[in-house]
């Protein structure tokens, strides 16, 4: 729960989160992300006189982002369209995180009621991305980043509402779908700085070789893997289903066998 709370502040302070790669919007920053950055930054100032205005902006933006998108007169390429849709979903994820953890009772209720819409958006985006050769078997680092951000954002949407429903009602909403959401087999690639200085064909094989598997399979592999220090995102994936104590014990055992 505490990990989920920090993302709006982290985005405001660092311009990235575990689901929004620092290079994702390097070439173009969509309007929803620009607005979300401003809203998150405003709340980080923790000025009481600005709080009401910040939440009014968030409420208005959520309603705008939830409106059905109209077909463009000049259709975007598939990756460009996915980037725009991802920006909408990431902005909504940040806003709903703020409303659920910092908002008034009415704002929390509204955010909860909109949960099924966000989860549907997330699932549709993942399914579309997984069906596209450019994102399923990426040839470039940027394509891999886009695909991985889509996968991570979808997972975080389901985590947010799943954890919230467990806390409120004792059940994990969307658990069946969450188990099947895809994850990259190379989580560590997220932290790599730029592309390696190798030949073009080597770069292609590097990213094409990275596969995906369901979240459920990730948990299964983790249970039989060698104990080690966990990546922050790995810990996020493990704690909701296995518990914080299990994750910490895994890391402590890794220190003993190192």
PDB file of N, CA, C and O in Angstrom, residues 16-47:
ATOM      1  N   UNK A  16       9.734  10.254 -13.512  1.00  0.00           N
ATOM      2  CA  UNK A  16       9.604   8.845 -13.866  1.00  0.00           C
ATOM      3  C   UNK A  16       9.056   8.070 -12.675  1.00  0.00           C
ATOM      4  O   UNK A  16       9.065   8.562 -11.538  1.00  0.00           O
ATOM      5  N   UNK A  17       8.559   6.871 -12.947  1.00  0.00           N
ATOM      6  CA  UNK A  17       8.090   5.963 -11.901  1.00  0.00           C
ATOM      7  C   UNK A  17       8.416   4.543 -12.354  1.00  0.00           C
ATOM      8  O   UNK A  17       8.983   4.353 -13.437  1.00  0.00           O
ATOM      9  N   UNK A  18       8.028   3.557 -11.572  1.00  0.00           N
ATOM     10  CA  UNK A  18       8.302   2.173 -11.962  1.00  0.00           C
ATOM     11  C   UNK A  18       7.475   1.741 -13.168  1.00  0.00           C
ATOM     12  O   UNK A  18       7.753   0.704 -13.770  1.00  0.00           O
ATOM     13  N   UNK A  19       6.460   2.533 -13.531  1.00  0.00           N
ATOM     14  CA  UNK A  19       5.662   2.185 -14.711  1.00  0.00           C
ATOM     15  C   UNK A  19       5.811   3.207 -15.840  1.00  0.00           C
ATOM     16  O   UNK A  19       5.243   3.026 -16.915  1.00  0.00           O
ATOM     17  N   UNK A  20       6.572   4.262 -15.604  1.00  0.00           N
ATOM     18  CA  UNK A  20       6.799   5.289 -16.624  1.00  0.00           C
ATOM     19  C   UNK A  20       8.308   5.486 -16.780  1.00  0.00           C
ATOM     20  O   UNK A  20       8.947   6.145 -15.964  1.00  0.00           O
ATOM     21  N   UNK A  21       8.868   4.887 -17.804  1.00  0.00           N
ATOM     22  CA  UNK A  21      10.316   4.934 -18.013  1.00  0.00           C
ATOM     23  C   UNK A  21      10.772   6.359 -18.322  1.00  0.00           C
ATOM     24  O   UNK A  21      10.060   7.127 -18.968  1.00  0.00           O
ATOM     25  N   UNK A  22      11.964   6.687 -17.861  1.00  0.00           N
ATOM     26  CA  UNK A  22      12.488   8.047 -18.045  1.00  0.00           C
ATOM     27  C   UNK A  22      12.630   8.428 -19.520  1.00  0.00           C
ATOM     28  O   UNK A  22      12.629   9.612 -19.863  1.00  0.00           O
ATOM     29  N   UNK A  23      12.760   7.436 -20.405  1.00  0.00           N
ATOM     30  CA  UNK A  23      12.930   7.723 -21.833  1.00  0.00           C
ATOM     31  C   UNK A  23      11.646   7.544 -22.641  1.00  0.00           C
ATOM     32  O   UNK A  23      11.666   7.705 -23.860  1.00  0.00           O
ATOM     33  N   UNK A  24      10.548   7.223 -21.978  1.00  0.00           N
ATOM     34  CA  UNK A  24       9.305   6.941 -22.708  1.00  0.00           C
ATOM     35  C   UNK A  24       8.845   8.140 -23.525  1.00  0.00           C
ATOM     36  O   UNK A  24       8.457   8.003 -24.686  1.00  0.00           O
ATOM     37  N   UNK A  25       8.868   9.317 -22.917  1.00  0.00           N
ATOM     38  CA  UNK A  25       8.383  10.520 -23.598  1.00  0.00           C
ATOM     39  C   UNK A  25       9.526  11.445 -23.996  1.00  0.00           C
ATOM     40  O   UNK A  25       9.367  12.659 -24.048  1.00  0.00           O
ATOM     41  N   UNK A  26      10.674  10.862 -24.267  1.00  0.00           N
ATOM     42  CA  UNK A  26      11.844  11.652 -24.636  1.00  0.00           C
ATOM     43  C   UNK A  26      11.606  12.424 -25.931  1.00  0.00           C
ATOM     44  O   UNK A  26      12.008  13.581 -26.065  1.00  0.00           O
ATOM     45  N   UNK A  27      10.935  11.799 -26.892  1.00  0.00           N
ATOM     46  CA  UNK A  27      10.700  12.457 -28.173  1.00  0.00           C
ATOM     47  C   UNK A  27       9.475  13.350 -28.180  1.00  0.00           C
ATOM     48  O   UNK A  27       9.460  14.400 -28.823  1.00  0.00           O
ATOM     49  N   UNK A  28       8.445  12.945 -27.481  1.00  0.00           N
ATOM     50  CA  UNK A  28       7.188  13.700 -27.458  1.00  0.00           C
ATOM     51  C   UNK A  28       6.504  13.483 -26.118  1.00  0.00           C
ATOM     52  O   UNK A  28       6.413  12.348 -25.641  1.00  0.00           O
ATOM     53  N   UNK A  29       6.024  14.553 -25.512  1.00  0.00           N
ATOM     54  CA  UNK A  29       5.317  14.443 -24.240  1.00  0.00           C
ATOM     55  C   UNK A  29       3.850  14.813 -24.446  1.00  0.00           C
ATOM     56  O   UNK A  29       3.511  15.979 -24.630  1.00  0.00           O
ATOM     57  N   UNK A  30       2.956  13.829 -24.413  1.00  0.00           N
ATOM     58  CA  UNK A  30       1.535  14.101 -24.642  1.00  0.00           C
ATOM     59  C   UNK A  30       0.947  15.019 -23.574  1.00  0.00           C
ATOM     60  O   UNK A  30       1.429  15.072 -22.437  1.00  0.00           O
ATOM     61  N   UNK A  31      -0.108  15.709 -23.951  1.00  0.00           N
ATOM     62  CA  UNK A  31      -0.739  16.673 -23.053  1.00  0.00           C
ATOM     63  C   UNK A  31      -1.184  16.069 -21.720  1.00  0.00           C
ATOM     64  O   UNK A  31      -0.999  16.703 -20.666  1.00  0.00           O
ATOM     65  N   UNK A  32      -1.774  14.857 -21.682  1.00  0.00           N
ATOM     66  CA  UNK A  32      -2.179  14.305 -20.379  1.00  0.00           C
ATOM     67  C   UNK A  32      -1.024  14.169 -19.391  1.00  0.00           C
ATOM     68  O   UNK A  32      -1.204  14.372 -18.182  1.00  0.00           O
ATOM     69  N   UNK A  33       0.162  13.860 -19.894  1.00  0.00           N
ATOM     70  CA  UNK A  33       1.324  13.711 -19.011  1.00  0.00           C
ATOM     71  C   UNK A  33       1.806  15.073 -18.534  1.00  0.00           C
ATOM     72  O   UNK A  33       2.193  15.240 -17.365  1.00  0.00           O
ATOM     73  N   UNK A  34       1.758  16.059 -19.410  1.00  0.00           N
ATOM     74  CA  UNK A  34       2.160  17.408 -18.999  1.00  0.00           C
ATOM     75  C   UNK A  34       1.242  17.927 -17.892  1.00  0.00           C
ATOM     76  O   UNK A  34       1.704  18.501 -16.893  1.00  0.00           O
ATOM     77  N   UNK A  35      -0.052  17.708 -18.059  1.00  0.00           N
ATOM     78  CA  UNK A  35      -1.007  18.172 -17.053  1.00  0.00           C
ATOM     79  C   UNK A  35      -0.853  17.393 -15.750  1.00  0.00           C
ATOM     80  O   UNK A  35      -0.912  17.969 -14.656  1.00  0.00           O
ATOM     81  N   UNK A  36      -0.645  16.088 -15.863  1.00  0.00           N
ATOM     82  CA  UNK A  36      -0.469  15.264 -14.667  1.00  0.00           C
ATOM     83  C   UNK A  36       0.775  15.688 -13.893  1.00  0.00           C
ATOM     84  O   UNK A  36       0.776  15.700 -12.654  1.00  0.00           O
ATOM     85  N   UNK A  37       1.818  16.047 -14.622  1.00  0.00           N
ATOM     86  CA  UNK A  37       3.040  16.503 -13.955  1.00  0.00           C
ATOM     87  C   UNK A  37       2.768  17.773 -13.151  1.00  0.00           C
ATOM     88  O   UNK A  37       3.223  17.918 -12.007  1.00  0.00           O
ATOM     89  N   UNK A  38       2.006  18.681 -13.733  1.00  0.00           N
ATOM     90  CA  UNK A  38       1.669  19.914 -13.027  1.00  0.00           C
ATOM     91  C   UNK A  38       0.822  19.659 -11.792  1.00  0.00           C
ATOM     92  O   UNK A  38       1.072  20.232 -10.722  1.00  0.00           O
ATOM     93  N   UNK A  39      -0.171  18.780 -11.921  1.00  0.00           N
ATOM     94  CA  UNK A  39      -1.051  18.486 -10.787  1.00  0.00           C
ATOM     95  C   UNK A  39      -0.289  17.783  -9.665  1.00  0.00           C
ATOM     96  O   UNK A  39      -0.445  18.117  -8.484  1.00  0.00           O
ATOM     97  N   UNK A  40       0.548  16.815 -10.034  1.00  0.00           N
ATOM     98  CA  UNK A  40       1.334  16.098  -9.019  1.00  0.00           C
ATOM     99  C   UNK A  40       2.318  17.038  -8.335  1.00  0.00           C
ATOM    100  O   UNK A  40       2.515  16.975  -7.114  1.00  0.00           O
ATOM    101  N   UNK A  41       2.929  17.914  -9.110  1.00  0.00           N
ATOM    102  CA  UNK A  41       3.884  18.875  -8.542  1.00  0.00           C
ATOM    103  C   UNK A  41       3.189  19.831  -7.587  1.00  0.00           C
ATOM    104  O   UNK A  41       3.724  20.177  -6.526  1.00  0.00           O
ATOM    105  N   UNK A  42       2.000  20.258  -7.955  1.00  0.00           N
ATOM    106  CA  UNK A  42       1.242  21.181  -7.107  1.00  0.00           C
ATOM    107  C   UNK A  42       0.928  20.542  -5.758  1.00  0.00           C
ATOM    108  O   UNK A  42       1.102  21.162  -4.707  1.00  0.00           O
ATOM    109  N   UNK A  43       0.496  19.291  -5.774  1.00  0.00           N
ATOM    110  CA  UNK A  43       0.174  18.612  -4.519  1.00  0.00           C
ATOM    111  C   UNK A  43       1.420  18.353  -3.683  1.00  0.00           C
ATOM    112  O   UNK A  43       1.359  18.332  -2.454  1.00  0.00           O
ATOM    113  N   UNK A  44       2.554  18.163  -4.351  1.00  0.00           N
ATOM    114  CA  UNK A  44       3.803  17.930  -3.619  1.00  0.00           C
ATOM    115  C   UNK A  44       4.225  19.156  -2.813  1.00  0.00           C
ATOM    116  O   UNK A  44       4.955  19.036  -1.828  1.00  0.00           O
ATOM    117  N   UNK A  45       3.788  20.328  -3.237  1.00  0.00           N
ATOM    118  CA  UNK A  45       4.127  21.548  -2.499  1.00  0.00           C
ATOM    119  C   UNK A  45       3.472  21.567  -1.126  1.00  0.00           C
ATOM    120  O   UNK A  45       3.923  22.266  -0.219  1.00  0.00           O
ATOM    121  N   UNK A  46       2.381  20.797  -1.005  1.00  0.00           N
ATOM    122  CA  UNK A  46       1.680  20.661   0.278  1.00  0.00           C
ATOM    123  C   UNK A  46       1.230  22.008   0.843  1.00  0.00           C
ATOM    124  O   UNK A  46       1.337  22.276   2.041  1.00  0.00           O
ATOM    125  N   UNK A  47       0.739  22.855  -0.062  1.00  0.00           N
ATOM    126  CA  UNK A  47       0.207  24.154   0.356  1.00  0.00           C
ATOM    127  C   UNK A  47      -1.313  24.032   0.463  1.00  0.00           C
ATOM    128  O   UNK A  47      -1.988  23.733  -0.521  1.00  0.00           O
TER     129      UNK A  47
END
